[in-house]
Amino acid sequence: MKIKNIISIAALFVIGLCACQNKDFLYQDTARVRLEADEIWSLGTDSLSFSFTITDPGTRSQDIDIDAVIMGTVSDKDRIVNISANKEKTTADASLYSFPAQVTIPARQSSATFQVTLNRSAELEQKEVRLYIEVVPSNDFQPGVKESNHVLIKWNDKITRPTNWDSLKEYFGTYSDTKYRFMLANVPGGTEFSTEKMSWSQLMNYKVQFTNALNEYNAAHPGNPLKDENGVLVDFNN
């Protein structure tokens, strides 16, 4: 047999094999759905993490977009996806989250976006909680493959000591969780203090800003000045 013919047969075999694999992936026999979180949160994984420490102090909740994506062909009618929290894999109290129990994928569309709302509470300052949402069977869809039929969301409001605090100590004094939370509460959410990314004058301006804010706080709370978790008065000089 000529080499050219052998190559042609091999190519046809590969094409046929891929077609079979694609057919299996698309689940032609049973319509299925997978869940995908936005890349900004999940980085392409089945889980995502969020901390309220990057938001303004008055922020009470955060919406996370999740996509329900068909693993199959589109339909000429609206179809329903059932979504549920897996209680065994969820540690968050039901009061800390909400999401729709059903999501409609419109006719001739391959996906639909829904929101999971994460709520803020005092307990999140001490611990991280988890919410495991998954696709459950409906009249229109079955769950997709195990690796992508769910999304795990982890969130908290925990303050952690910045790894570069030793270099920040000359500007803001001794570290405490209370001090750092106060700093974050008095700047736009998400500010990262750094001696490498900020100039001396920028950091000194922040020190003056925090000192003024602390003086205002203490004046508004006579007899009860701000103390840290160790009972020590918060001070940006020590």
mmCIF file of C-alpha atoms in Angstrom:
data_model
loop_
_atom_site.group_PDB
_atom_site.id
_atom_site.type_symbol
_atom_site.label_atom_id
_atom_site.label_comp_id
_atom_site.label_asym_id
_atom_site.label_seq_id
_atom_site.Cartn_x
_atom_site.Cartn_y
_atom_site.Cartn_z
ATOM 1 C CA MET A 1 0.000 0.000 0.000
ATOM 2 C CA LYS A 2 1.344 3.427 -0.893
ATOM 3 C CA ILE A 3 2.439 5.713 1.911
ATOM 4 C CA LYS A 4 0.048 8.382 0.671
ATOM 5 C CA ASN A 5 -2.894 6.021 1.041
ATOM 6 C CA ILE A 6 -1.765 4.964 4.496
ATOM 7 C CA ILE A 7 -1.645 8.606 5.601
ATOM 8 C CA SER A 8 -5.113 9.239 4.183
ATOM 9 C CA ILE A 9 -6.569 6.252 6.024
ATOM 10 C CA ALA A 10 -4.872 7.330 9.252
ATOM 11 C CA ALA A 11 -6.231 10.841 8.865
ATOM 12 C CA LEU A 12 -9.764 9.527 8.347
ATOM 13 C CA PHE A 13 -9.389 7.368 11.450
ATOM 14 C CA VAL A 14 -8.299 10.360 13.549
ATOM 15 C CA ILE A 15 -11.179 12.481 12.229
ATOM 16 C CA GLY A 16 -13.622 9.706 12.999
ATOM 17 C CA LEU A 17 -12.197 9.278 16.475
ATOM 18 C CA CYS A 18 -12.441 13.006 17.197
ATOM 19 C CA ALA A 19 -16.008 13.051 15.936
ATOM 20 C CA CYS A 20 -16.897 10.268 18.350
ATOM 21 C CA GLN A 21 -15.186 12.051 21.196
ATOM 22 C CA ASN A 22 -16.917 15.333 20.399
ATOM 23 C CA LYS A 23 -20.211 13.523 20.219
ATOM 24 C CA ASP A 24 -19.623 12.103 23.676
ATOM 25 C CA PHE A 25 -18.503 15.499 25.011
ATOM 26 C CA LEU A 26 -21.604 17.226 23.686
ATOM 27 C CA TYR A 27 -23.856 14.563 25.200
ATOM 28 C CA GLN A 28 -26.080 14.163 22.169
ATOM 29 C CA ASP A 29 -28.146 11.547 23.985
ATOM 30 C CA THR A 30 -28.783 13.563 27.174
ATOM 31 C CA ALA A 31 -28.748 17.333 27.624
ATOM 32 C CA ARG A 32 -26.353 18.316 30.416
ATOM 33 C CA VAL A 33 -25.086 21.515 32.017
ATOM 34 C CA ARG A 34 -21.818 22.637 33.584
ATOM 35 C CA LEU A 35 -21.148 25.649 35.822
ATOM 36 C CA GLU A 36 -18.410 28.197 35.190
ATOM 37 C CA ALA A 37 -17.298 31.094 37.402
ATOM 38 C CA ASP A 38 -15.874 34.291 35.989
ATOM 39 C CA GLU A 39 -12.108 34.094 35.393
ATOM 40 C CA ILE A 40 -11.572 37.191 37.544
ATOM 41 C CA TRP A 41 -12.525 35.114 40.583
ATOM 42 C CA SER A 42 -11.761 31.517 39.710
ATOM 43 C CA LEU A 43 -8.752 31.565 37.345
ATOM 44 C CA GLY A 44 -10.221 28.645 35.424
ATOM 45 C CA THR A 45 -10.727 26.363 38.434
ATOM 46 C CA ASP A 46 -13.889 24.928 39.986
ATOM 47 C CA SER A 47 -13.489 27.154 43.050
ATOM 48 C CA LEU A 48 -13.137 30.832 43.823
ATOM 49 C CA SER A 49 -12.156 32.883 46.855
ATOM 50 C CA PHE A 50 -13.335 36.311 47.928
ATOM 51 C CA SER A 51 -12.598 38.564 50.893
ATOM 52 C CA PHE A 52 -14.707 41.501 52.005
ATOM 53 C CA THR A 53 -11.521 43.172 53.222
ATOM 54 C CA ILE A 54 -10.975 44.476 49.679
ATOM 55 C CA THR A 55 -14.322 46.327 49.748
ATOM 56 C CA ASP A 56 -15.483 49.487 51.474
ATOM 57 C CA PRO A 57 -16.563 49.050 55.126
ATOM 58 C CA GLY A 58 -20.193 49.750 54.268
ATOM 59 C CA THR A 59 -20.370 46.938 51.719
ATOM 60 C CA ARG A 60 -22.817 44.349 53.010
ATOM 61 C CA SER A 61 -22.912 41.905 50.112
ATOM 62 C CA GLN A 62 -21.116 40.887 46.941
ATOM 63 C CA ASP A 63 -22.631 39.406 43.771
ATOM 64 C CA ILE A 64 -20.689 36.732 41.913
ATOM 65 C CA ASP A 65 -21.661 35.851 38.331
ATOM 66 C CA ILE A 66 -21.906 32.160 37.449
ATOM 67 C CA ASP A 67 -22.584 30.769 33.965
ATOM 68 C CA ALA A 68 -24.732 27.699 33.365
ATOM 69 C CA VAL A 69 -23.418 26.290 30.081
ATOM 70 C CA ILE A 70 -25.069 23.610 27.944
ATOM 71 C CA MET A 71 -22.951 20.534 27.178
ATOM 72 C CA GLY A 72 -24.879 19.687 24.039
ATOM 73 C CA THR A 73 -26.873 21.398 21.322
ATOM 74 C CA VAL A 74 -29.097 24.440 21.713
ATOM 75 C CA SER A 75 -32.878 24.121 21.654
ATOM 76 C CA ASP A 76 -35.700 26.106 20.085
ATOM 77 C CA LYS A 77 -37.392 26.414 23.479
ATOM 78 C CA ASP A 78 -36.524 27.788 26.906
ATOM 79 C CA ARG A 79 -35.077 25.173 29.261
ATOM 80 C CA ILE A 80 -34.699 25.047 33.033
ATOM 81 C CA VAL A 81 -31.546 24.273 35.032
ATOM 82 C CA ASN A 82 -31.965 23.326 38.693
ATOM 83 C CA ILE A 83 -29.313 24.654 41.093
ATOM 84 C CA SER A 84 -28.857 23.560 44.705
ATOM 85 C CA ALA A 85 -26.436 23.896 47.608
ATOM 86 C CA ASN A 86 -24.745 20.676 48.625
ATOM 87 C CA LYS A 87 -25.327 20.725 52.385
ATOM 88 C CA GLU A 88 -22.560 18.235 53.156
ATOM 89 C CA LYS A 89 -19.955 20.366 51.378
ATOM 90 C CA THR A 90 -21.291 23.770 52.465
ATOM 91 C CA THR A 91 -20.231 25.348 55.764
ATOM 92 C CA ALA A 92 -21.902 28.756 55.310
ATOM 93 C CA ASP A 93 -25.175 29.369 57.088
ATOM 94 C CA ALA A 94 -28.084 29.885 54.690
ATOM 95 C CA SER A 95 -28.337 33.503 55.854
ATOM 96 C CA LEU A 96 -24.934 34.220 54.324
ATOM 97 C CA TYR A 97 -25.836 33.515 50.706
ATOM 98 C CA SER A 98 -28.614 33.414 48.138
ATOM 99 C CA PHE A 99 -28.996 32.261 44.543
ATOM 100 C CA PRO A 100 -31.881 31.205 42.271
ATOM 101 C CA ALA A 101 -33.042 27.608 42.581
ATOM 102 C CA GLN A 102 -33.827 27.596 38.857
ATOM 103 C CA VAL A 103 -32.071 29.235 35.923
ATOM 104 C CA THR A 104 -33.632 29.573 32.476
ATOM 105 C CA ILE A 105 -31.455 29.055 29.424
ATOM 106 C CA PRO A 106 -33.340 30.880 26.661
ATOM 107 C CA ALA A 107 -34.240 29.284 23.347
ATOM 108 C CA ARG A 108 -31.353 29.128 20.870
ATOM 109 C CA GLN A 109 -28.861 30.127 23.594
ATOM 110 C CA SER A 110 -26.055 27.941 24.893
ATOM 111 C CA SER A 111 -25.755 29.494 28.350
ATOM 112 C CA ALA A 112 -27.303 31.759 30.967
ATOM 113 C CA THR A 113 -25.747 33.833 33.737
ATOM 114 C CA PHE A 114 -27.066 33.934 37.288
ATOM 115 C CA GLN A 115 -25.829 35.591 40.445
ATOM 116 C CA VAL A 116 -24.781 34.183 43.775
ATOM 117 C CA THR A 117 -25.005 36.811 46.507
ATOM 118 C CA LEU A 118 -22.503 36.531 49.357
ATOM 119 C CA ASN A 119 -23.410 38.377 52.554
ATOM 120 C CA ARG A 120 -21.086 39.969 55.063
ATOM 121 C CA SER A 121 -21.298 39.226 58.782
ATOM 122 C CA ALA A 122 -19.169 39.638 61.903
ATOM 123 C CA GLU A 123 -18.380 35.911 62.024
ATOM 124 C CA LEU A 124 -16.479 36.212 58.747
ATOM 125 C CA GLU A 125 -13.838 38.276 60.529
ATOM 126 C CA GLN A 126 -12.831 35.099 62.353
ATOM 127 C CA LYS A 127 -13.392 32.335 59.826
ATOM 128 C CA GLU A 128 -13.833 31.465 56.178
ATOM 129 C CA VAL A 129 -17.036 29.808 54.977
ATOM 130 C CA ARG A 130 -17.787 27.692 51.919
ATOM 131 C CA LEU A 131 -20.711 27.340 49.555
ATOM 132 C CA TYR A 132 -20.818 24.363 47.191
ATOM 133 C CA ILE A 133 -23.467 24.881 44.500
ATOM 134 C CA GLU A 134 -24.218 22.221 41.931
ATOM 135 C CA VAL A 135 -26.502 21.284 39.073
ATOM 136 C CA VAL A 136 -29.247 18.844 40.046
ATOM 137 C CA PRO A 137 -31.520 16.989 37.590
ATOM 138 C CA SER A 138 -34.429 18.831 35.985
ATOM 139 C CA ASN A 139 -36.878 17.877 33.269
ATOM 140 C CA ASP A 140 -34.536 19.513 30.754
ATOM 141 C CA PHE A 141 -31.015 18.848 32.007
ATOM 142 C CA GLN A 142 -28.805 16.408 33.859
ATOM 143 C CA PRO A 143 -25.580 17.470 35.611
ATOM 144 C CA GLY A 144 -22.455 17.599 33.471
ATOM 145 C CA VAL A 145 -19.192 15.832 34.212
ATOM 146 C CA LYS A 146 -18.248 15.680 37.895
ATOM 147 C CA GLU A 147 -15.340 18.099 37.523
ATOM 148 C CA SER A 148 -17.538 20.924 36.211
ATOM 149 C CA ASN A 149 -21.072 20.338 37.493
ATOM 150 C CA HIS A 150 -20.434 22.585 40.494
ATOM 151 C CA VAL A 151 -18.705 25.719 41.776
ATOM 152 C CA LEU A 152 -17.145 26.040 45.230
ATOM 153 C CA ILE A 153 -17.167 29.564 46.665
ATOM 154 C CA LYS A 154 -15.067 30.481 49.706
ATOM 155 C CA TRP A 155 -15.282 33.874 51.385
ATOM 156 C CA ASN A 156 -14.282 35.706 54.541
ATOM 157 C CA ASP A 157 -13.654 39.114 56.066
ATOM 158 C CA LYS A 158 -10.448 38.127 57.809
ATOM 159 C CA ILE A 159 -7.589 40.521 58.254
ATOM 160 C CA THR A 160 -4.164 39.001 57.797
ATOM 161 C CA ARG A 161 -0.823 40.637 58.454
ATOM 162 C CA PRO A 162 0.746 41.792 55.164
ATOM 163 C CA THR A 163 3.958 39.945 54.452
ATOM 164 C CA ASN A 164 5.740 43.277 53.883
ATOM 165 C CA TRP A 165 4.746 44.880 57.200
ATOM 166 C CA ASP A 166 8.338 44.955 58.440
ATOM 167 C CA SER A 167 9.061 47.513 55.729
ATOM 168 C CA LEU A 168 5.853 49.420 56.554
ATOM 169 C CA LYS A 169 6.485 49.601 60.292
ATOM 170 C CA GLU A 170 8.446 52.860 60.060
ATOM 171 C CA TYR A 171 5.348 54.522 58.577
ATOM 172 C CA PHE A 172 2.493 52.920 60.507
ATOM 173 C CA GLY A 173 4.016 51.494 63.676
ATOM 174 C CA THR A 174 3.482 48.069 65.239
ATOM 175 C CA TYR A 175 1.084 45.793 63.426
ATOM 176 C CA SER A 176 -2.322 44.775 64.785
ATOM 177 C CA ASP A 177 -5.402 43.417 63.019
ATOM 178 C CA THR A 178 -7.475 46.322 64.361
ATOM 179 C CA LYS A 179 -5.006 48.892 63.066
ATOM 180 C CA TYR A 180 -4.817 47.307 59.626
ATOM 181 C CA ARG A 181 -8.610 47.046 59.352
ATOM 182 C CA PHE A 182 -8.862 50.720 60.330
ATOM 183 C CA MET A 183 -6.383 51.573 57.573
ATOM 184 C CA LEU A 184 -8.345 49.654 54.958
ATOM 185 C CA ALA A 185 -11.563 51.282 56.150
ATOM 186 C CA ASN A 186 -10.122 54.731 55.491
ATOM 187 C CA VAL A 187 -8.846 54.241 51.950
ATOM 188 C CA PRO A 188 -10.546 53.057 48.742
ATOM 189 C CA GLY A 189 -11.103 49.278 48.830
ATOM 190 C CA GLY A 190 -8.223 47.129 47.705
ATOM 191 C CA THR A 191 -5.299 49.501 48.454
ATOM 192 C CA GLU A 192 -2.031 47.616 48.785
ATOM 193 C CA PHE A 193 0.585 49.445 50.826
ATOM 194 C CA SER A 194 4.077 48.872 49.539
ATOM 195 C CA THR A 195 7.433 50.583 49.899
ATOM 196 C CA GLU A 196 8.289 49.253 46.439
ATOM 197 C CA LYS A 197 5.198 50.588 44.670
ATOM 198 C CA MET A 198 4.639 53.761 46.704
ATOM 199 C CA SER A 199 6.939 56.672 47.317
ATOM 200 C CA TRP A 200 8.021 57.910 50.723
ATOM 201 C CA SER A 201 5.714 60.920 50.390
ATOM 202 C CA GLN A 202 2.709 58.740 49.456
ATOM 203 C CA LEU A 203 3.180 56.541 52.504
ATOM 204 C CA MET A 204 3.698 59.552 54.771
ATOM 205 C CA ASN A 205 0.516 61.110 53.391
ATOM 206 C CA TYR A 206 -1.334 57.919 54.270
ATOM 207 C CA LYS A 207 0.115 58.067 57.789
ATOM 208 C CA VAL A 208 -1.192 61.631 58.232
ATOM 209 C CA GLN A 209 -4.550 60.598 56.778
ATOM 210 C CA PHE A 210 -4.875 57.652 59.175
ATOM 211 C CA THR A 211 -3.755 59.708 62.163
ATOM 212 C CA ASN A 212 -6.382 62.356 61.410
ATOM 213 C CA ALA A 213 -9.052 59.674 60.956
ATOM 214 C CA LEU A 214 -8.028 58.080 64.257
ATOM 215 C CA ASN A 215 -8.245 61.436 66.055
ATOM 216 C CA GLU A 216 -11.731 61.958 64.634
ATOM 217 C CA TYR A 217 -12.766 58.461 65.713
ATOM 218 C CA ASN A 218 -11.476 58.934 69.254
ATOM 219 C CA ALA A 219 -13.143 62.363 69.492
ATOM 220 C CA ALA A 220 -16.436 60.782 68.419
ATOM 221 C CA HIS A 221 -16.035 58.070 71.082
ATOM 222 C CA PRO A 222 -15.059 59.920 74.276
ATOM 223 C CA GLY A 223 -13.834 57.571 76.948
ATOM 224 C CA ASN A 224 -13.644 54.732 74.451
ATOM 225 C CA PRO A 225 -10.672 55.332 72.129
ATOM 226 C CA LEU A 226 -9.806 52.723 69.520
ATOM 227 C CA LYS A 227 -7.924 49.768 70.993
ATOM 228 C CA ASP A 228 -6.553 46.774 69.195
ATOM 229 C CA GLU A 229 -7.315 43.117 69.810
ATOM 230 C CA ASN A 230 -4.731 43.105 72.620
ATOM 231 C CA GLY A 231 -6.268 46.050 74.441
ATOM 232 C CA VAL A 232 -3.513 48.426 73.318
ATOM 233 C CA LEU A 233 -4.424 51.927 72.061
ATOM 234 C CA VAL A 234 -4.088 52.157 68.294
ATOM 235 C CA ASP A 235 -1.301 54.603 67.420
ATOM 236 C CA PHE A 236 0.382 55.200 64.073
ATOM 237 C CA ASN A 237 3.629 56.330 65.685
ATOM 238 C CA ASN A 238 4.346 53.162 67.655
#
